[in-house]
Short mmCIF file of C-alpha atoms and ligand atoms in Angstrom, two decimals:
data_model
loop_
_atom_site.label_atom_id
_atom_site.label_comp_id
_atom_site.label_asym_id
_atom_site.label_seq_id
_atom_site.Cartn_x
_atom_site.Cartn_y
_atom_site.Cartn_z
CA MET A 18 88.78 -86.26 135.03
CA ILE A 19 89.21 -88.54 138.27
CA THR A 20 88.75 -92.45 138.01
CA THR A 21 88.98 -94.90 140.84
CA THR A 22 89.57 -98.34 139.68
CA ASP A 23 88.93 -101.24 142.52
CA LEU A 24 90.09 -99.08 145.02
CA THR A 25 90.32 -100.69 148.33
CA LYS A 26 91.65 -99.02 151.58
CA VAL A 27 92.40 -101.44 154.63
CA TYR A 28 92.99 -99.90 158.12
CA ARG A 29 95.12 -101.90 160.31
CA THR A 30 94.81 -101.86 163.91
CA ARG A 31 96.50 -103.80 166.57
CA ASP A 32 93.68 -105.99 166.75
CA ARG A 33 91.57 -105.74 163.81
CA GLU A 34 91.58 -104.51 160.05
CA ILE A 35 88.78 -102.32 158.91
CA THR A 36 87.88 -102.25 155.44
CA ALA A 37 86.99 -98.48 155.04
CA LEU A 38 86.89 -99.00 151.06
CA ASP A 39 85.91 -102.17 149.02
CA GLY A 40 86.66 -102.13 145.69
CA VAL A 41 85.29 -98.50 144.69
CA ASN A 42 85.18 -97.66 141.09
CA LEU A 43 83.98 -93.80 140.34
CA HIS A 44 84.28 -91.63 137.08
CA VAL A 45 84.19 -87.91 137.62
CA ARG A 46 84.05 -86.09 134.36
CA GLU A 47 86.05 -82.88 133.61
CA GLY A 48 84.07 -79.75 134.52
CA GLU A 49 81.23 -81.41 136.79
CA VAL A 50 80.74 -81.16 140.50
CA PHE A 51 80.28 -84.71 141.96
CA GLY A 52 78.78 -85.06 145.30
CA VAL A 53 79.64 -88.53 147.60
CA VAL A 54 77.14 -89.21 150.14
CA GLY A 55 76.71 -91.85 152.69
CA GLN A 56 76.20 -92.30 156.50
CA SER A 57 78.93 -92.03 158.86
CA GLY A 58 81.48 -94.44 158.73
CA ALA A 59 80.78 -95.52 154.95
CA GLY A 60 84.22 -94.51 153.75
CA LYS A 61 83.70 -91.16 152.20
CA SER A 62 86.82 -89.41 153.89
CA SER A 63 89.05 -92.35 153.02
CA LEU A 64 88.06 -91.91 149.26
CA ILE A 65 88.55 -88.33 149.29
CA ARG A 66 91.76 -88.86 151.27
CA CYS A 67 92.71 -91.53 148.93
CA VAL A 68 91.99 -89.47 145.73
CA ASN A 69 94.83 -87.26 146.62
CA LEU A 70 96.92 -89.85 148.26
CA LEU A 71 96.68 -88.18 151.77
CA GLU A 72 96.28 -92.11 152.42
CA ARG A 73 97.93 -94.65 150.09
CA PRO A 74 95.41 -96.98 149.14
CA THR A 75 95.80 -100.86 150.02
CA SER A 76 94.79 -101.44 146.20
CA GLY A 77 93.46 -100.14 143.25
CA THR A 78 94.46 -97.03 141.10
CA VAL A 79 93.59 -93.46 141.21
CA THR A 80 93.75 -91.31 138.20
CA VAL A 81 93.71 -87.55 138.10
CA ASP A 82 93.66 -85.74 134.65
CA GLY A 83 95.27 -88.71 133.03
CA GLN A 84 97.89 -89.21 135.93
CA ASP A 85 98.06 -92.31 137.78
CA LEU A 86 99.05 -91.07 140.80
CA THR A 87 99.15 -94.51 142.57
CA ALA A 88 102.14 -94.97 140.45
CA LEU A 89 103.92 -92.28 142.22
CA ALA A 90 106.21 -92.97 145.13
CA GLY A 91 105.26 -92.25 148.62
CA GLY A 92 101.70 -91.01 150.54
CA GLY A 93 100.79 -88.92 153.53
CA ASN A 94 103.19 -87.08 154.77
CA ARG A 95 105.99 -89.07 152.91
CA ALA A 96 105.51 -88.21 149.45
CA SER A 97 107.89 -88.11 146.72
CA THR A 98 108.83 -84.55 144.84
CA ASP A 99 106.30 -86.11 141.77
CA LEU A 100 103.47 -86.71 144.01
CA ARG A 101 103.71 -83.20 145.64
CA ARG A 102 104.19 -81.76 142.53
CA ALA A 103 100.89 -83.91 141.09
CA ARG A 104 99.04 -83.06 144.54
CA SER A 105 99.75 -79.32 144.06
CA ARG A 106 97.26 -79.70 141.07
CA ILE A 107 94.72 -80.96 143.15
CA GLY A 108 92.93 -78.38 145.72
CA MET A 109 91.59 -79.67 149.07
CA VAL A 110 89.04 -77.77 151.34
CA PHE A 111 88.18 -79.26 154.77
CA GLN A 112 85.31 -79.09 157.22
CA HIS A 113 87.58 -77.08 159.84
CA PHE A 114 89.05 -74.65 157.50
CA ASN A 115 92.57 -75.93 158.78
CA LEU A 116 93.81 -71.99 158.92
CA LEU A 117 97.04 -71.20 160.53
CA SER A 118 96.08 -68.50 162.97
CA SER A 119 99.38 -66.99 163.55
CA ARG A 120 99.28 -65.94 159.80
CA THR A 121 97.05 -63.13 158.25
CA VAL A 122 94.41 -64.40 155.54
CA GLN A 123 96.97 -63.37 153.08
CA GLY A 124 99.80 -65.20 154.70
CA ASN A 125 97.44 -68.40 154.59
CA VAL A 126 96.49 -67.97 150.80
CA GLU A 127 100.38 -67.56 150.23
CA LEU A 128 101.37 -70.74 152.15
CA PRO A 129 101.04 -73.40 149.02
CA LEU A 130 102.45 -70.76 146.77
CA GLU A 131 105.65 -70.35 149.08
CA ILE A 132 105.74 -73.95 149.12
CA LEU A 133 105.63 -73.68 144.98
CA GLY A 134 108.55 -71.33 145.52
CA LEU A 135 107.06 -68.21 144.01
CA THR A 136 108.58 -65.02 144.86
CA GLY A 137 107.51 -62.47 147.64
CA ARG A 138 105.99 -60.22 144.88
CA GLU A 139 104.42 -63.05 142.70
CA ARG A 140 103.26 -64.32 145.92
CA SER A 141 101.69 -61.13 146.84
CA ARG A 142 100.04 -60.53 143.84
CA LYS A 143 98.52 -64.21 143.30
CA ALA A 144 97.15 -64.22 146.90
CA LEU A 145 95.35 -60.93 146.25
CA GLU A 146 93.87 -61.98 143.42
CA LEU A 147 92.41 -64.93 144.88
CA LEU A 148 91.31 -63.30 147.74
CA ASP A 149 89.35 -61.05 145.23
CA LEU A 150 87.92 -63.97 143.61
CA VAL A 151 86.47 -65.61 146.70
CA GLY A 152 85.05 -61.80 148.04
CA LEU A 153 87.68 -61.32 150.55
CA ALA A 154 89.84 -58.27 149.10
CA ASP A 155 89.19 -56.33 152.09
CA LYS A 156 90.13 -59.17 154.49
CA ALA A 157 93.82 -59.63 153.44
CA ARG A 158 95.28 -58.01 156.60
CA SER A 159 92.84 -60.02 159.10
CA TYR A 160 93.61 -62.92 161.00
CA PRO A 161 91.38 -65.85 160.99
CA ALA A 162 90.30 -65.55 164.32
CA GLN A 163 88.64 -62.02 163.10
CA LEU A 164 86.51 -64.12 160.46
CA SER A 165 82.93 -65.89 160.69
CA GLY A 166 82.80 -69.48 159.76
CA GLY A 167 81.81 -68.86 155.61
CA GLN A 168 84.73 -66.28 155.51
CA LYS A 169 87.05 -68.76 156.87
CA GLN A 170 85.88 -71.25 154.45
CA ARG A 171 86.53 -68.71 151.88
CA VAL A 172 90.36 -68.35 152.63
CA GLY A 173 90.38 -72.13 152.56
CA ILE A 174 89.02 -72.10 149.25
CA ALA A 175 91.32 -69.48 147.97
CA ARG A 176 94.26 -71.56 149.53
CA ALA A 177 92.64 -74.40 147.70
CA LEU A 178 92.96 -72.64 144.70
CA ALA A 179 96.36 -71.22 145.05
CA GLY A 180 98.05 -73.96 142.56
CA GLU A 181 95.65 -73.54 139.88
CA PRO A 182 94.11 -76.80 140.44
CA LYS A 183 91.88 -78.48 138.03
CA VAL A 184 90.42 -80.49 140.54
CA LEU A 185 89.01 -79.15 143.55
CA LEU A 186 88.17 -81.87 146.80
CA SER A 187 85.88 -80.83 149.31
CA ASP A 188 85.56 -82.77 152.51
CA GLU A 189 82.19 -81.64 154.18
CA ALA A 190 83.32 -78.13 153.52
CA THR A 191 79.92 -76.70 154.75
CA SER A 192 78.80 -79.01 157.45
CA ALA A 193 80.42 -76.67 160.39
CA LEU A 194 78.57 -73.54 158.58
CA ASP A 195 74.92 -72.18 159.07
CA PRO A 196 72.39 -72.74 156.37
CA GLU A 197 72.42 -69.21 155.06
CA THR A 198 76.34 -69.36 154.74
CA THR A 199 76.12 -73.00 153.46
CA ARG A 200 74.13 -71.56 150.49
CA SER A 201 76.67 -68.87 149.64
CA VAL A 202 79.85 -71.11 150.01
CA LEU A 203 77.84 -73.71 147.58
CA GLN A 204 77.04 -70.54 145.35
CA LEU A 205 80.83 -69.82 145.33
CA LEU A 206 82.06 -73.40 144.35
CA ARG A 207 79.46 -73.48 141.85
CA ASP A 208 80.45 -70.22 140.16
CA LEU A 209 84.23 -71.26 140.57
CA ASN A 210 83.24 -74.66 139.01
CA ARG A 211 81.89 -72.49 136.11
CA GLN A 212 84.37 -69.69 135.86
CA LEU A 213 87.55 -71.97 136.21
CA GLY A 214 86.07 -75.39 134.65
CA LEU A 215 86.90 -76.39 137.94
CA THR A 216 85.98 -80.26 138.57
CA VAL A 217 84.61 -80.53 141.72
CA LEU A 218 84.30 -83.77 144.25
CA LEU A 219 82.61 -83.49 147.40
CA ILE A 220 81.61 -85.49 150.07
CA THR A 221 78.61 -84.49 152.36
CA HIS A 222 75.84 -86.11 154.31
CA GLU A 223 73.57 -83.29 153.43
CA MET A 224 71.21 -84.00 150.10
CA ASP A 225 70.38 -80.45 150.17
CA VAL A 226 74.16 -80.03 149.06
CA VAL A 227 73.63 -82.48 146.40
CA LYS A 228 70.51 -80.72 145.22
CA ALA A 229 71.77 -77.47 145.35
CA VAL A 230 75.43 -77.91 143.37
CA CYS A 231 75.89 -81.23 142.21
CA ASP A 232 75.43 -82.64 138.34
CA SER A 233 76.23 -86.49 139.81
CA ALA A 234 76.10 -87.93 142.83
CA ALA A 235 77.25 -91.41 144.15
CA LEU A 236 76.07 -93.52 147.30
CA MET A 237 78.40 -95.27 149.37
CA LYS A 238 77.31 -97.84 151.99
CA GLU A 239 80.16 -99.95 153.88
CA GLY A 240 82.76 -98.90 151.65
CA ARG A 241 81.16 -99.70 148.50
CA VAL A 242 79.73 -97.10 145.88
CA VAL A 243 75.77 -98.70 145.78
CA GLU A 244 74.60 -95.97 143.09
CA SER A 245 75.81 -93.44 140.80
CA GLY A 246 75.08 -91.37 137.62
CA THR A 247 73.99 -88.02 137.17
CA VAL A 248 71.24 -86.47 139.01
CA ALA A 249 68.78 -86.83 136.17
CA GLU A 250 69.85 -90.41 135.32
CA LEU A 251 69.35 -91.15 138.98
CA LEU A 252 65.70 -89.71 138.97
CA SER A 253 64.79 -91.71 136.35
CA THR A 254 66.31 -94.76 137.91
CA GLN A 255 63.30 -97.01 139.23
CA GLY A 256 64.35 -97.89 142.88
CA SER A 257 67.05 -95.17 143.18
CA GLU A 258 67.59 -94.56 146.95
CA LEU A 259 69.42 -91.77 146.18
CA ALA A 260 66.48 -90.37 144.13
CA ARG A 261 64.03 -91.09 146.69
CA GLU A 262 66.24 -89.27 149.77
CA LEU A 263 66.77 -86.26 147.22
CA PHE A 264 63.08 -85.82 146.68
CA PRO A 265 61.35 -87.51 149.27
CA VAL A 266 57.45 -87.43 149.08
CA GLY A 267 55.10 -88.49 152.15
CA GLY A 268 51.76 -90.07 152.32
CA ARG A 269 50.43 -93.02 153.45
CA PRO A 270 47.43 -95.19 152.05
CA SER A 271 43.70 -95.04 153.68
CA SER A 272 43.84 -98.36 154.12
CA GLU A 273 45.32 -101.93 153.50
CA GLY A 274 44.63 -103.60 150.19
CA ARG A 275 45.75 -100.47 148.36
CA THR A 276 48.77 -100.17 145.85
CA VAL A 277 50.61 -97.17 146.65
CA VAL A 278 53.33 -95.49 143.78
CA ASP A 279 55.91 -92.92 143.73
CA VAL A 280 55.66 -91.12 140.14
CA THR A 281 58.33 -88.84 139.22
CA PHE A 282 57.63 -86.20 136.29
CA HIS A 283 60.64 -84.79 134.49
CA GLY A 284 61.25 -83.27 131.40
CA GLU A 285 58.29 -83.09 129.19
CA THR A 286 56.59 -85.16 131.22
CA THR A 287 56.09 -82.54 133.84
CA THR A 288 53.22 -81.07 131.60
CA GLU A 289 51.47 -84.03 130.25
CA PRO A 290 47.97 -84.87 131.61
CA VAL A 291 49.07 -88.38 132.71
CA ILE A 292 47.37 -89.35 135.55
CA SER A 293 43.86 -87.99 134.14
CA GLN A 294 44.47 -90.29 131.28
CA LEU A 295 45.42 -93.29 133.11
CA SER A 296 42.19 -92.66 135.17
CA ARG A 297 40.12 -92.28 132.36
CA THR A 298 42.16 -95.09 129.93
CA TYR A 299 41.71 -97.42 132.78
CA ASN A 300 38.40 -96.55 134.74
CA VAL A 301 40.39 -96.29 138.18
CA ASP A 302 40.02 -93.74 141.04
CA ILE A 303 43.41 -92.24 142.03
CA SER A 304 44.08 -90.60 145.13
CA ILE A 305 46.82 -88.20 145.41
CA LEU A 306 48.90 -88.58 148.73
CA GLY A 307 51.49 -86.24 148.76
CA ALA A 308 52.73 -84.14 146.04
CA ALA A 309 55.88 -81.57 145.47
CA MET A 310 57.81 -79.66 142.85
CA ASP A 311 61.81 -78.74 143.27
CA THR A 312 64.79 -77.78 141.65
CA VAL A 313 67.37 -80.63 141.44
CA GLY A 314 70.53 -80.37 139.65
CA GLY A 315 68.90 -77.07 138.06
CA LYS A 316 65.78 -78.66 136.91
CA GLN A 317 62.35 -78.61 137.60
CA VAL A 318 61.08 -82.08 138.61
CA GLY A 319 57.93 -83.12 140.09
CA ARG A 320 56.91 -85.93 142.40
CA MET A 321 53.75 -87.81 143.36
CA ARG A 322 52.58 -90.30 145.75
CA ILE A 323 49.43 -91.88 144.44
CA GLU A 324 47.26 -94.29 145.88
CA LEU A 325 45.19 -97.04 143.59
CA PRO A 326 42.73 -99.40 144.36
CA GLY A 327 43.60 -102.93 144.67
CA SER A 328 46.83 -104.99 145.08
CA PHE A 329 50.00 -104.40 142.96
CA GLU A 330 48.89 -107.64 140.66
CA ASP A 331 45.87 -105.56 140.29
CA ASN A 332 47.84 -102.54 139.02
CA VAL A 333 50.29 -104.08 137.15
CA VAL A 334 48.89 -102.75 133.59
CA PRO A 335 48.11 -98.96 134.90
CA ILE A 336 51.63 -99.14 136.75
CA GLY A 337 52.90 -100.53 133.06
CA TYR A 338 51.22 -97.80 131.41
CA LEU A 339 52.92 -94.88 133.62
CA ARG A 340 56.20 -96.09 132.69
CA GLU A 341 55.64 -96.12 128.73
CA GLN A 342 54.98 -92.43 128.99
CA GLY A 343 58.60 -91.76 130.63
CA LEU A 344 57.46 -91.68 133.76
CA THR A 345 60.03 -93.13 136.77
CA VAL A 346 57.56 -95.32 138.51
CA ASP A 347 58.67 -96.45 142.08
CA VAL A 348 56.15 -99.01 144.17
CA ALA A 349 56.15 -97.77 147.83
CA ASP A 350 56.12 -99.78 150.62
CA VAL A 351 54.04 -97.98 153.17
CA ALA A 352 51.54 -99.02 155.40
CA ALA A 353 48.14 -97.87 155.60
CA ALA A 354 47.65 -95.03 158.24
CA PRO A 355 46.29 -96.08 161.34
CA GLU A 356 42.60 -96.60 161.53
CA ASP A 357 41.90 -93.87 164.17
CA ALA A 358 43.74 -91.22 162.72
CA THR A 359 41.10 -88.90 161.59
CA ASP A 360 43.03 -87.57 159.11
CA ALA A 361 45.57 -89.10 157.19
CA THR A 362 48.01 -86.48 156.69
CA GLU A 363 48.81 -86.32 160.72
CA ALA A 364 50.16 -89.90 160.32
CA VAL A 365 52.31 -89.34 157.10
CA ASP A 366 56.03 -89.51 157.33
CA THR A 367 57.29 -86.27 155.93
CA THR A 368 61.22 -86.57 156.87
CA GLY A 369 63.09 -84.16 155.55
CA ALA A 370 60.52 -83.31 152.64
CA GLU A 371 60.01 -79.28 153.14
CA ASP A 372 58.72 -79.09 150.03
CA THR A 373 56.16 -81.98 150.23
CA VAL A 374 52.18 -81.34 150.54
CA ASP A 375 50.02 -84.14 152.02
CA LYS A 376 46.55 -84.08 150.93
CA GLY A 377 45.21 -86.91 153.30
CA ALA A 378 43.86 -90.03 151.77
CA ASP A 379 40.50 -88.44 151.32
CA GLY A 380 41.70 -85.51 149.46
CA GLY A 381 42.50 -87.09 146.14
CA THR A 382 40.74 -87.38 142.91
CA ASP A 383 38.00 -90.22 143.92
CA GLY A 384 35.16 -90.26 141.71
CA GLU A 385 36.03 -87.49 139.25
CA ALA A 386 38.68 -87.27 136.48
CA ALA A 387 42.08 -86.37 137.77
CA PRO A 388 42.97 -83.10 136.66
CA ALA A 389 46.07 -82.83 134.35
CA ALA A 390 49.69 -84.23 136.14
CA GLY A 391 50.94 -80.82 135.18
CA GLN A 392 48.08 -78.76 136.76
CA GLN A 393 48.49 -81.18 139.79
CA THR A 394 52.30 -80.95 140.20
CA ALA A 395 51.45 -77.32 139.60
CA ARG A 396 49.09 -76.94 142.12
CA ALA A 397 51.15 -78.57 144.90
CA GLU A 398 53.91 -76.40 144.02
CA GLU A 399 51.52 -73.42 144.89
CA VAL A 400 50.47 -74.73 148.30
CA ALA A 401 54.10 -75.69 149.18
CA LYS A 402 55.04 -72.08 149.12
N1 ATP B 1135 92.99 -94.21 160.38
C1 ATP B 1135 92.26 -95.11 160.44
N2 ATP B 1135 92.35 -95.87 161.00
C2 ATP B 1135 91.57 -97.19 161.63
N3 ATP B 1135 90.39 -97.05 161.32
C3 ATP B 1135 89.74 -95.89 160.43
C4 ATP B 1135 90.55 -94.75 159.89
N4 ATP B 1135 89.87 -94.14 159.30
C5 ATP B 1135 88.79 -94.35 159.07
N5 ATP B 1135 88.68 -95.57 159.64
C6 ATP B 1135 87.51 -96.40 159.61
O1 ATP B 1135 87.13 -96.52 158.38
C7 ATP B 1135 85.73 -96.75 158.07
C8 ATP B 1135 85.38 -95.54 157.42
O2 ATP B 1135 85.52 -94.16 157.74
P1 ATP B 1135 85.43 -92.86 157.18
O3 ATP B 1135 86.04 -91.58 158.07
O4 ATP B 1135 86.11 -92.57 156.02
O5 ATP B 1135 83.88 -92.88 156.58
P2 ATP B 1135 83.10 -91.65 156.46
O6 ATP B 1135 81.83 -91.82 155.52
O7 ATP B 1135 83.97 -90.53 155.96
O8 ATP B 1135 82.36 -91.15 157.77
P3 ATP B 1135 81.95 -90.19 158.95
O9 ATP B 1135 81.11 -89.17 157.44
O10 ATP B 1135 81.50 -89.82 160.20
O11 ATP B 1135 83.40 -88.86 158.38
C9 ATP B 1135 85.05 -96.34 159.57
O12 ATP B 1135 84.67 -97.78 160.11
C10 ATP B 1135 86.25 -95.73 160.56
O13 ATP B 1135 86.10 -96.32 161.66
#
């Protein structure tokens, strides 16, 4: 539905050039919610503004619904009629809503309909229909100043839908909202995606947004897409930075000379007793340093950080065994907990890992057969609650 090919954007200021996009190839499939994440300055806004040609790319192409937008003349505020028409099929939602304070809610939603040349009666009917769709039918005559942030964003979404777009672009639509309102606006985007078959490309710096609504995601760094795929693909990619950030799990080894691995269970592997089989097959003691269950992309996923005695070289075979069982296994580069720490959990990095359970280095299965992986992850979930 949206394809960018070798997309480059170079901003030229008086004294220097800034390459905001450096050859971005992205493919967003019809009907999916696609999240682009990355740190500030990574190029996310430039990407989304190039997709609807609010910014004209320096080179490369943007195709939306089969139409090469870069072949149409103009850009920014000087778009040709063809480009304006194509753009009206791409809705855009902004972080700060961009509503006109002098117009009522209904008047704001009617604005793009005026530009499209609808009659007063048609505009009114359509605007009320859209306000109903976003749950604001009773606010048609209110002014933006009388609305909460979440309600303002709903108006922004209704306005974005006025041209009956197939594609909705969302530029940090929830970053100015509190967590509860964020959840309800994300749910609305998800509902619209399903009800209307709308393709959504959203940019965000919050992994929770990706977790809550995205089918696919891409990670941008310094103007490039460094990882992309469906959430399920990312979670089963060894070494995926996005997967690690989407689903962090903490825990540090008890001492040096141990191998720490992060194991991701998804699909059928969540119910297989893989860890106990590993322990029995290779006669190794396994300590669980941290574990968590979570719903990512609508699917239950388990993640566990385990510690194996010996160096990586000593554990090549057990690690290979875990991979053969269909698990995603990443060797984690974490230093041992400080020696004076009485409980390793105190030294654990739990950054962003609300659901993570850290058991401490002595809380594993040393000396005993490990319980089934399914039980372990289920137990972790229980503790996390
Ligand atoms: N109009 C502009 N003129 C000059 N440089 C710009 C312009 N817009 C963006 N940049 C630069 O391009 C780079 C990418 O910026 P961009 O806003 O696309 O990143 P971002 O990932 O969206 O960041 P943030 O999350 O902070 O909005 C940055 O170095 C930024 O300073």
